[in-house]
GROMACS .gro file of C-alpha atoms in nm:
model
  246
    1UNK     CA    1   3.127  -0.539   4.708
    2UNK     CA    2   3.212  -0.587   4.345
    3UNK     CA    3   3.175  -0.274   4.119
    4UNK     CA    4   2.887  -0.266   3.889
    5UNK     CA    5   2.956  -0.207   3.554
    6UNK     CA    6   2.778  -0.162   3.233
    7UNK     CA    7   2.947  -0.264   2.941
    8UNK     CA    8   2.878  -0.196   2.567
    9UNK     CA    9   3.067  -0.400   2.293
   10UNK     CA   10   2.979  -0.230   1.948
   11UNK     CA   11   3.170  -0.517   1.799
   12UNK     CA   12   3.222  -0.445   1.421
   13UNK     CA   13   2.968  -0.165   1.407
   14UNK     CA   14   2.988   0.236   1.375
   15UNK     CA   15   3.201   0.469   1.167
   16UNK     CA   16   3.243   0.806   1.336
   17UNK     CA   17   2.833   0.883   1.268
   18UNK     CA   18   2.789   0.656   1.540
   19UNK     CA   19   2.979   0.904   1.807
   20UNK     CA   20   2.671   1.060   1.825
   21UNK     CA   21   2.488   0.802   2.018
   22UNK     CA   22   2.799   0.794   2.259
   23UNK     CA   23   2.733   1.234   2.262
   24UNK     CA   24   2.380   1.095   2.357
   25UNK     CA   25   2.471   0.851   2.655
   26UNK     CA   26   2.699   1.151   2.793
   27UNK     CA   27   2.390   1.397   2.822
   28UNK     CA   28   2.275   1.163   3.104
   29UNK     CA   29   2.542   1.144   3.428
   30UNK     CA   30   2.650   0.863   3.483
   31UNK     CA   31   2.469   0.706   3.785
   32UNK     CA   32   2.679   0.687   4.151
   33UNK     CA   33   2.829   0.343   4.227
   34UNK     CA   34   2.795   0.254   3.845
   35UNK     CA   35   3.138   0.237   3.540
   36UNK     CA   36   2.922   0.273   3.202
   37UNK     CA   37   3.181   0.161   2.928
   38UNK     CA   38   3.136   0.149   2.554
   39UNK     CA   39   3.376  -0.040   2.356
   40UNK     CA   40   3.380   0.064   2.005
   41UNK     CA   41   3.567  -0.044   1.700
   42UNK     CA   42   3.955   0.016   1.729
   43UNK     CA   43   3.938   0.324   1.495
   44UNK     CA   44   3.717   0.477   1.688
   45UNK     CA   45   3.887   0.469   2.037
   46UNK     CA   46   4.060   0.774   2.009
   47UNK     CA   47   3.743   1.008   1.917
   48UNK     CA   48   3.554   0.858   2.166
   49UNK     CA   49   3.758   0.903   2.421
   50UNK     CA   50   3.786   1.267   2.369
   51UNK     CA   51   3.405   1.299   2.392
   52UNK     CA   52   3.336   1.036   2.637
   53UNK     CA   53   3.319   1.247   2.951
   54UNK     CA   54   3.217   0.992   3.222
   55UNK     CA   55   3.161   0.716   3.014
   56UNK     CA   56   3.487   0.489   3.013
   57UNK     CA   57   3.655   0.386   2.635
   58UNK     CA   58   3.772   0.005   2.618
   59UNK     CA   59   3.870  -0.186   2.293
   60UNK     CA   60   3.785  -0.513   2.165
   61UNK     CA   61   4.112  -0.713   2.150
   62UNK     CA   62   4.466  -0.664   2.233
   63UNK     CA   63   4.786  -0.837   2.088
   64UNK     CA   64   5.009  -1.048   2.379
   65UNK     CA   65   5.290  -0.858   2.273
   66UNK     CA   66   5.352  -0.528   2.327
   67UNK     CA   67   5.530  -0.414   1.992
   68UNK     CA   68   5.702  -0.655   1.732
   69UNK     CA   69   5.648  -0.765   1.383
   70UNK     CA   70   5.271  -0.829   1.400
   71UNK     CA   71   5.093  -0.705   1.076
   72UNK     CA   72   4.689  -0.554   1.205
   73UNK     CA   73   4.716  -0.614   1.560
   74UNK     CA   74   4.739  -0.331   1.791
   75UNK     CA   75   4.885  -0.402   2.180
   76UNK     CA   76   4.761  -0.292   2.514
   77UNK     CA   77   5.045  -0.034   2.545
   78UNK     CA   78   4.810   0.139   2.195
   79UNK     CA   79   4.526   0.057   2.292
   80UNK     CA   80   4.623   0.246   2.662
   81UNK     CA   81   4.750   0.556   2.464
   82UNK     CA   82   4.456   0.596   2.245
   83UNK     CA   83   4.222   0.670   2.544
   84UNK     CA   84   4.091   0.292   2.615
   85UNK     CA   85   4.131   0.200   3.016
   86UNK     CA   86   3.948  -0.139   2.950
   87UNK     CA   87   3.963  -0.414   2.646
   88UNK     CA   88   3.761  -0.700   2.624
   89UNK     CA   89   3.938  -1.023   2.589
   90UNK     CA   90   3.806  -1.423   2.521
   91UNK     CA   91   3.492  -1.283   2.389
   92UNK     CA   92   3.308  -1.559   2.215
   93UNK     CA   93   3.369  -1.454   1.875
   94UNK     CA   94   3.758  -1.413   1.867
   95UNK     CA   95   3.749  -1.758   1.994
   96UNK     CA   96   3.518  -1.918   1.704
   97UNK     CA   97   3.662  -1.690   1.452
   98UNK     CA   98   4.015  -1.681   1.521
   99UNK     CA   99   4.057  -2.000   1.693
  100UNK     CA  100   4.167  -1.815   2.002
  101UNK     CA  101   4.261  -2.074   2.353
  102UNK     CA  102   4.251  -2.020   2.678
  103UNK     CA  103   4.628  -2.015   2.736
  104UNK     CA  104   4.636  -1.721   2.416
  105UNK     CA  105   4.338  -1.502   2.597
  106UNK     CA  106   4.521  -1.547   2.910
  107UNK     CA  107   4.819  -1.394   2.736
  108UNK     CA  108   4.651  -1.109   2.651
  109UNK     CA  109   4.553  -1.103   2.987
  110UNK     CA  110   4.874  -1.045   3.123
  111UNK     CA  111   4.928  -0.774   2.854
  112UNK     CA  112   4.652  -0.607   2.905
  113UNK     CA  113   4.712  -0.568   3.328
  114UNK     CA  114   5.089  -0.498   3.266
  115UNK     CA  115   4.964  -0.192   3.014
  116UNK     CA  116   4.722  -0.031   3.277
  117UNK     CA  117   4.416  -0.185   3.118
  118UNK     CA  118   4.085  -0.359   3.280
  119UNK     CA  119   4.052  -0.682   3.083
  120UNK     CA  120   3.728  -0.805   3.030
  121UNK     CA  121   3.769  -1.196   3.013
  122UNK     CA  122   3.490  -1.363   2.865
  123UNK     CA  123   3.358  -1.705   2.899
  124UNK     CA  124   3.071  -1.930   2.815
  125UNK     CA  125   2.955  -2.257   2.670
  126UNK     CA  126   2.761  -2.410   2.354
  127UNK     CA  127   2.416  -2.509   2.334
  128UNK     CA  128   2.559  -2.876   2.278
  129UNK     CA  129   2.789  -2.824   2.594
  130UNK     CA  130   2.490  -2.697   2.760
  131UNK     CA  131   2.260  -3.000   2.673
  132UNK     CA  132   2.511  -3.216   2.746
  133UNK     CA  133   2.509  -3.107   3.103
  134UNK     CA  134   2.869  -2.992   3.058
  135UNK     CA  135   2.789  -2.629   3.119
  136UNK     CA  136   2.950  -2.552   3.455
  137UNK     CA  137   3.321  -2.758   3.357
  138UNK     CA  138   3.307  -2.545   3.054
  139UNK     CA  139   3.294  -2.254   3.198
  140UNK     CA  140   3.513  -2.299   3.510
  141UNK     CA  141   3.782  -2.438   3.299
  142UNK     CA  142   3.799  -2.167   3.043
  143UNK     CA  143   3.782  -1.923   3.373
  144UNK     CA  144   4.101  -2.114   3.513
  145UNK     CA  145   4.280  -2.130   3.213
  146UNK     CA  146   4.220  -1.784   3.071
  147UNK     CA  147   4.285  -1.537   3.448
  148UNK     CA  148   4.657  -1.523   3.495
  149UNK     CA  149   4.777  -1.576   3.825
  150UNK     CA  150   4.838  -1.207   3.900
  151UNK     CA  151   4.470  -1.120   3.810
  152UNK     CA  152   4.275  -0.891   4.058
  153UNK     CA  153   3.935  -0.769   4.105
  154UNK     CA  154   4.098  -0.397   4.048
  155UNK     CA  155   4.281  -0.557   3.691
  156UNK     CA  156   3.982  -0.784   3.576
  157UNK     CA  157   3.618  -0.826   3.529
  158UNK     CA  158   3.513  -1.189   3.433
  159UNK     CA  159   3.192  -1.177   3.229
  160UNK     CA  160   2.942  -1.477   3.123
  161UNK     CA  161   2.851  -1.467   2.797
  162UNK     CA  162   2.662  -1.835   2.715
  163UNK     CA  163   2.738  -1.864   2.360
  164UNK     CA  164   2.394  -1.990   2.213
  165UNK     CA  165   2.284  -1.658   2.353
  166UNK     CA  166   2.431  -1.408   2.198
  167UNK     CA  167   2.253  -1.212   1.967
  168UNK     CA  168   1.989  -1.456   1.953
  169UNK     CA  169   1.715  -1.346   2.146
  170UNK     CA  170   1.757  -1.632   2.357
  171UNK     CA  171   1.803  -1.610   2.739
  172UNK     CA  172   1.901  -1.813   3.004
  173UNK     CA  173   1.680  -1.888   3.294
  174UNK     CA  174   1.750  -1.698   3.609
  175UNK     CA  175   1.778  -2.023   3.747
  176UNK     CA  176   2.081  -2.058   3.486
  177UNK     CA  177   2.255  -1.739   3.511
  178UNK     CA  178   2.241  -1.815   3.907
  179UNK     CA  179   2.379  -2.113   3.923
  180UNK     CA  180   2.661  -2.031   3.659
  181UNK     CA  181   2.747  -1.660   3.819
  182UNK     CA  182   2.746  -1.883   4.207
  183UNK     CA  183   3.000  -2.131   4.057
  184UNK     CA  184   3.194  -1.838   3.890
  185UNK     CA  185   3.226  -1.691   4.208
  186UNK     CA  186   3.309  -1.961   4.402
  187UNK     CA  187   3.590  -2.061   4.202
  188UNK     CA  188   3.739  -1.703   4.228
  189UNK     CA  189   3.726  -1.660   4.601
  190UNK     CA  190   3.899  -2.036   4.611
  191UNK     CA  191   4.149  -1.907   4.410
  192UNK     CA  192   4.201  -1.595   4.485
  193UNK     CA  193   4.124  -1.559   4.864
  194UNK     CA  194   3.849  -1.271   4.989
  195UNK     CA  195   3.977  -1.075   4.653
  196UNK     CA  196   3.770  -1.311   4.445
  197UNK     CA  197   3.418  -1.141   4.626
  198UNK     CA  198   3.501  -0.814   4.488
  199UNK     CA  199   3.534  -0.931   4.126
  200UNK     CA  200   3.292  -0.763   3.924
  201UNK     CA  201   3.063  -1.101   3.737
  202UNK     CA  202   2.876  -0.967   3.417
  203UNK     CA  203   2.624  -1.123   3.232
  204UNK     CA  204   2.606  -1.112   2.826
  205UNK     CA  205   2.346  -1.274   2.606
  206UNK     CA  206   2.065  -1.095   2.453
  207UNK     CA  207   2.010  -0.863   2.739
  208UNK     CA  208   1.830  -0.570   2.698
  209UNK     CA  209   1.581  -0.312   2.880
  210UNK     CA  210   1.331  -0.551   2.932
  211UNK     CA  211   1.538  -0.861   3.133
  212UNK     CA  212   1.745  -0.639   3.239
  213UNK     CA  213   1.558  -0.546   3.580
  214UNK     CA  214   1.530  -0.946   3.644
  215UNK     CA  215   1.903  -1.025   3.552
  216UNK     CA  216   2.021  -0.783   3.785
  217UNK     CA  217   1.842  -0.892   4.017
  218UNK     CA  218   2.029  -1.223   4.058
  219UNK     CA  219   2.295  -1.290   4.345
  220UNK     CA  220   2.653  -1.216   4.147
  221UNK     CA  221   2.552  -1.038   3.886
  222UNK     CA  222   2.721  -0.738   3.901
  223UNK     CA  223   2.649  -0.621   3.579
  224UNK     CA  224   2.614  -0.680   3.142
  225UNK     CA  225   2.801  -0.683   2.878
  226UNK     CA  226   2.584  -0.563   2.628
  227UNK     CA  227   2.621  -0.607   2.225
  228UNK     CA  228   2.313  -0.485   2.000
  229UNK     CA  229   2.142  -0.299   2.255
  230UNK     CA  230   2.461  -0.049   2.310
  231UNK     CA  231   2.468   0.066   1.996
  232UNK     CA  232   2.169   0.345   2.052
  233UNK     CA  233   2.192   0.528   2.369
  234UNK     CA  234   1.802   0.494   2.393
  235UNK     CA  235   1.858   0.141   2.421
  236UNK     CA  236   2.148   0.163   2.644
  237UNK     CA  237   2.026   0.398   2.915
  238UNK     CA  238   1.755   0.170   3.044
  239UNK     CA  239   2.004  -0.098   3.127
  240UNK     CA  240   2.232   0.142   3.293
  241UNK     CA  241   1.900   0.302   3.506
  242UNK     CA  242   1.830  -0.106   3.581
  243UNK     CA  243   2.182  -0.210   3.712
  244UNK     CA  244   2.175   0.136   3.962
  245UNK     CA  245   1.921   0.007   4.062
  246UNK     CA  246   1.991  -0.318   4.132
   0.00000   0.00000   0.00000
C-alpha cells in the first residue's frame, strides 16, 4: 500500500515565531503508518529541522542545478544539508507565478531524487479547464510530462491540487477527487508497472478538519497537502488524527 502522508506547505508564511506551532505539532506522536511533514519557508528549514522530532522538514522549491551561477535559488544538494528530506515541486503557484513547465518541474525532479530528496510533484487544472471538460488530459499530461522516467514510489509523491481550489474554500466533489485520484493512478501503474500502486496520491485544495474525514475516505487518496490549515498545529492535528484513520 502507498504511504500516507500529511503534508503542510506554509508557503510564504512564518518567521521563526511560527516554530512554535511546529514545537506544538511535536507534543503529539506522530501516529503509526502516518509521515506528518511541514514545509516551511527556506529560511526556516534549518531551525525546524533541529526541533522537528518526528515530524519530517521539506522545502518549497529546488533549483535543477545543483550549484552554478544562479542568483536566489537554492539546489536540492542545500536544501538536503539544511535538514529538508522532501521539497515540493510543480506546485500551482510556481507555475502561475514563475511561468514554470512541465519539462522545468520535471528537472527539478530529477534533482531533487539524485540529492536524496522526496519530491512532491504537484498537478491540477483551472476552473476553465475544468468546465471545459478538459480536467482529466490536464492533469494526466502535466503528470507525464513533469515524473522523470527514474521516478519511484520511494523518490516521489504525486499530489492533486485542482487549482480553482486552493485557498478558496472551494472543494471538489468526492465524486471529483475520485475520479481524478482513479485516473492518476491508473496512469502510474501503466507506466510504471506494480510500483505505480504504492505511490503515495495526495489531495490539496481547501482541505481542512472538517472534509478531511470524507476526503480520506476516497479510494487513492493517500493523503493532503495542506496550505492555510498547517500553519496552527490546532488546525493541523485533526487532519493528521483523520488520515490515521482512514
Amino acid at each position: 500500500m502507498a504511504r500516507k502522508i500529511a503534508a503542510g506547505n506554509w508557503k510564504m508564511n512564518g518567521t521563526g515565531a511560527a516554530l512554535a506551532e511546529l514545537d506544538s505539532l511535536t507534543q503529539d506522536p506522530v501516529p503509526d503508518g502516518v509521515d506528518v511533514l511541514i514545509c516551511p519557508p527556506a529560511p526556516l528549514i534549518s531551525r525546524a529541522a533541529a526541533v522537528a522530532g518526528a515530524v519530517k522538514i521539506g522545502a518549497q522549491d529546488c533549483h535543477a542545478k545543483s550549484s552554478g551561477a544562479h542568483t536566489g535559488d537554492i539546489s536540492a544538494d542545500m536544501l538536503r544539508d539544511a535538514g529538508a528530506s522532501y521539497v515540493i515541486l510543480g506546485h500551482s503557484e510556481r507555475r502561475s507565478d514563475h511561468a514554470e513547465t512541465d519539462a522545468q518541474v520535471c528537472a527539478k525532479t530529477q534533482a531533487a531524487v539524485d540529492a536524496g530528496l522526496i519530491a512532491v510533484v504537484c498537478i491540477g487544472e483551472t476552473l476553465d479547464e475544468r468546465n471545459a471538460g478538459q480536467t482529466l488530459e490536464i492533469v494526466c499530461g502535466q503528470l507525464a510530462a513533469s515524473l522523470p522516467d527514474t521516478a519511484t514510489s520511494a523518490t516521489c509523491v504525486v499530489a492533486y491540487e485542482p487549482i480553482w481550489a486552493i485557498g478558496t474554500g472551494k472543494v471538489p466533489t468526492l465524486e471529483q477527487i475520485s475520479e481524478v485520484h482513479d485516473a492518476l493512478r491508473a496512469a502510474l501503474v501503466e507506466r510504471f508497472g506494480d510500483d505505480g500502486l504504492q505511490f503515495s496520491l495526495l489531495y490539496g485544495g481547501s482541505v481542512k478538519a472538517s472534509n478531511a474525514v470524507d476526503i480520506f475516505g476516497v479510494p487513492n487518496v493517500d493523503g493532503a497537502l495542506v496550505g492555510g490549515a498547517s500553519l496552527k498545529a490546532a488546525d493541523f492535528s485533526p487532519i493528521i488524527a483523520a488520515l490515521a484513520a482512514a
